Amino acid sequence: MATRREFLRSFPVEILERMREFMSYTFPQGDTEGAARAVEAKRRTAAIDVSRCLAWGGAGCQLCYLACHLRDKAIEMRDQKPVVAALFCDGCGMCVTACGTVNDLPAIRLEEEG
């Protein structure tokens, strides 16, 4: 199994730059629309389509896992494959954005709860 450092070194620089860009985003003070989107996001959880997931297909991708601020709770890596724990997922969507940097059609989507 590759270390996080080895994994990140194996990715093209442009993908890592896009990851840094969205991972550093914060809502500006007074951004009520952004806050409303965050509240709405809490009603959804991430779901992985294993047929489109690079890691589930044998590639060494961990972008969704690395993007998750609840890493090792909401998304865990098991046998080098991401697994979502819906109980801990807050529906922020960072994993979906991360997946979209390497997949034209992201393998992760947010689904409505219940």
PDB file of C-alpha atoms in Angstrom, residues 11-96:
ATOM      1  CA  PHE A  11      -0.800  12.453  -9.499  1.00  0.00           C
ATOM      2  CA  PRO A  12      -0.406  15.137 -12.167  1.00  0.00           C
ATOM      3  CA  VAL A  13       0.180  18.604 -10.729  1.00  0.00           C
ATOM      4  CA  GLU A  14      -2.953  20.092 -12.338  1.00  0.00           C
ATOM      5  CA  ILE A  15      -5.203  17.637 -10.482  1.00  0.00           C
ATOM      6  CA  LEU A  16      -3.561  18.460  -7.163  1.00  0.00           C
ATOM      7  CA  GLU A  17      -3.887  22.198  -7.854  1.00  0.00           C
ATOM      8  CA  ARG A  18      -7.626  21.786  -8.482  1.00  0.00           C
ATOM      9  CA  MET A  19      -7.897  19.796  -5.240  1.00  0.00           C
ATOM     10  CA  ARG A  20      -6.139  22.543  -3.251  1.00  0.00           C
ATOM     11  CA  GLU A  21      -8.410  25.157  -4.816  1.00  0.00           C
ATOM     12  CA  PHE A  22     -11.696  23.640  -3.678  1.00  0.00           C
ATOM     13  CA  MET A  23     -10.354  22.324  -0.354  1.00  0.00           C
ATOM     14  CA  SER A  24      -9.380  25.849   0.712  1.00  0.00           C
ATOM     15  CA  TYR A  25     -12.834  27.346   0.036  1.00  0.00           C
ATOM     16  CA  THR A  26     -14.618  28.985   2.965  1.00  0.00           C
ATOM     17  CA  PHE A  27     -17.909  30.854   3.007  1.00  0.00           C
ATOM     18  CA  PRO A  28     -17.423  34.629   3.200  1.00  0.00           C
ATOM     19  CA  GLN A  29     -18.901  36.242   6.310  1.00  0.00           C
ATOM     20  CA  GLY A  30     -22.541  37.107   5.666  1.00  0.00           C
ATOM     21  CA  ASP A  31     -22.877  34.627   2.789  1.00  0.00           C
ATOM     22  CA  THR A  32     -26.369  33.474   3.723  1.00  0.00           C
ATOM     23  CA  GLU A  33     -26.847  31.707   0.388  1.00  0.00           C
ATOM     24  CA  GLY A  34     -23.738  29.590   1.021  1.00  0.00           C
ATOM     25  CA  ALA A  35     -24.926  28.842   4.548  1.00  0.00           C
ATOM     26  CA  ALA A  36     -28.343  27.831   3.188  1.00  0.00           C
ATOM     27  CA  ARG A  37     -26.657  25.438   0.740  1.00  0.00           C
ATOM     28  CA  ALA A  38     -24.679  23.942   3.620  1.00  0.00           C
ATOM     29  CA  VAL A  39     -27.868  23.362   5.622  1.00  0.00           C
ATOM     30  CA  GLU A  40     -29.520  21.793   2.577  1.00  0.00           C
ATOM     31  CA  ALA A  41     -26.468  19.563   2.081  1.00  0.00           C
ATOM     32  CA  LYS A  42     -26.950  18.062   5.538  1.00  0.00           C
ATOM     33  CA  ARG A  43     -30.036  16.276   4.252  1.00  0.00           C
ATOM     34  CA  ARG A  44     -27.954  14.258   1.794  1.00  0.00           C
ATOM     35  CA  THR A  45     -25.254  11.621   2.059  1.00  0.00           C
ATOM     36  CA  ALA A  46     -22.592  10.431  -0.348  1.00  0.00           C
ATOM     37  CA  ALA A  47     -23.075   7.198  -2.273  1.00  0.00           C
ATOM     38  CA  ILE A  48     -20.416   5.525  -4.426  1.00  0.00           C
ATOM     39  CA  ASP A  49     -21.218   3.898  -7.760  1.00  0.00           C
ATOM     40  CA  VAL A  50     -18.571   1.165  -7.660  1.00  0.00           C
ATOM     41  CA  SER A  51     -18.946   0.533 -11.406  1.00  0.00           C
ATOM     42  CA  ARG A  52     -17.543   4.030 -12.126  1.00  0.00           C
ATOM     43  CA  CYS A  53     -15.094   4.337  -9.195  1.00  0.00           C
ATOM     44  CA  LEU A  54     -11.431   4.193 -10.234  1.00  0.00           C
ATOM     45  CA  ALA A  55     -10.359   2.640  -6.913  1.00  0.00           C
ATOM     46  CA  TRP A  56     -13.031  -0.053  -7.136  1.00  0.00           C
ATOM     47  CA  GLY A  57     -11.777  -0.707 -10.689  1.00  0.00           C
ATOM     48  CA  GLY A  58      -8.254  -1.370  -9.444  1.00  0.00           C
ATOM     49  CA  ALA A  59      -6.661   2.091  -9.866  1.00  0.00           C
ATOM     50  CA  GLY A  60      -4.961   3.705  -6.885  1.00  0.00           C
ATOM     51  CA  CYS A  61      -7.337   6.652  -6.493  1.00  0.00           C
ATOM     52  CA  GLN A  62      -8.039   8.145  -3.050  1.00  0.00           C
ATOM     53  CA  LEU A  63      -9.200  11.644  -3.992  1.00  0.00           C
ATOM     54  CA  CYS A  64     -12.644  11.392  -2.376  1.00  0.00           C
ATOM     55  CA  TYR A  65     -11.095  10.056   0.814  1.00  0.00           C
ATOM     56  CA  LEU A  66      -8.455  12.794   0.930  1.00  0.00           C
ATOM     57  CA  ALA A  67     -11.040  15.531   0.258  1.00  0.00           C
ATOM     58  CA  CYS A  68     -13.357  14.415   3.067  1.00  0.00           C
ATOM     59  CA  HIS A  69     -13.092  16.558   6.188  1.00  0.00           C
ATOM     60  CA  LEU A  70     -14.580  13.606   8.103  1.00  0.00           C
ATOM     61  CA  ARG A  71     -11.924  11.245   6.750  1.00  0.00           C
ATOM     62  CA  ASP A  72     -11.852   7.842   8.470  1.00  0.00           C
ATOM     63  CA  LYS A  73     -15.398   8.440   9.710  1.00  0.00           C
ATOM     64  CA  ALA A  74     -17.578   9.347   6.719  1.00  0.00           C
ATOM     65  CA  ILE A  75     -15.251   7.774   4.131  1.00  0.00           C
ATOM     66  CA  GLU A  76     -12.901   4.948   4.999  1.00  0.00           C
ATOM     67  CA  MET A  77     -10.444   3.119   2.790  1.00  0.00           C
ATOM     68  CA  ARG A  78     -10.897  -0.648   2.959  1.00  0.00           C
ATOM     69  CA  ASP A  79      -8.603  -2.744   0.784  1.00  0.00           C
ATOM     70  CA  GLN A  80      -7.686   0.513  -1.029  1.00  0.00           C
ATOM     71  CA  LYS A  81     -11.347   1.156  -1.921  1.00  0.00           C
ATOM     72  CA  PRO A  82     -13.482   3.999  -0.531  1.00  0.00           C
ATOM     73  CA  VAL A  83     -16.486   3.046   1.586  1.00  0.00           C
ATOM     74  CA  VAL A  84     -19.008   5.648   2.791  1.00  0.00           C
ATOM     75  CA  ALA A  85     -20.437   5.460   6.306  1.00  0.00           C
ATOM     76  CA  ALA A  86     -23.733   7.302   5.779  1.00  0.00           C
ATOM     77  CA  LEU A  87     -24.207   7.749   9.524  1.00  0.00           C
ATOM     78  CA  PHE A  88     -21.212  10.116   9.673  1.00  0.00           C
ATOM     79  CA  CYS A  89     -21.501  11.785   6.242  1.00  0.00           C
ATOM     80  CA  ASP A  90     -22.704  15.395   6.482  1.00  0.00           C
ATOM     81  CA  GLY A  91     -23.377  15.750   2.750  1.00  0.00           C
ATOM     82  CA  CYS A  92     -20.869  18.556   2.146  1.00  0.00           C
ATOM     83  CA  GLY A  93     -20.098  17.236  -1.359  1.00  0.00           C
ATOM     84  CA  MET A  94     -16.318  17.686  -1.257  1.00  0.00           C
ATOM     85  CA  CYS A  95     -15.889  14.034  -2.265  1.00  0.00           C
ATOM     86  CA  VAL A  96     -18.118  14.562  -5.312  1.00  0.00           C
TER      87      VAL A  96
END
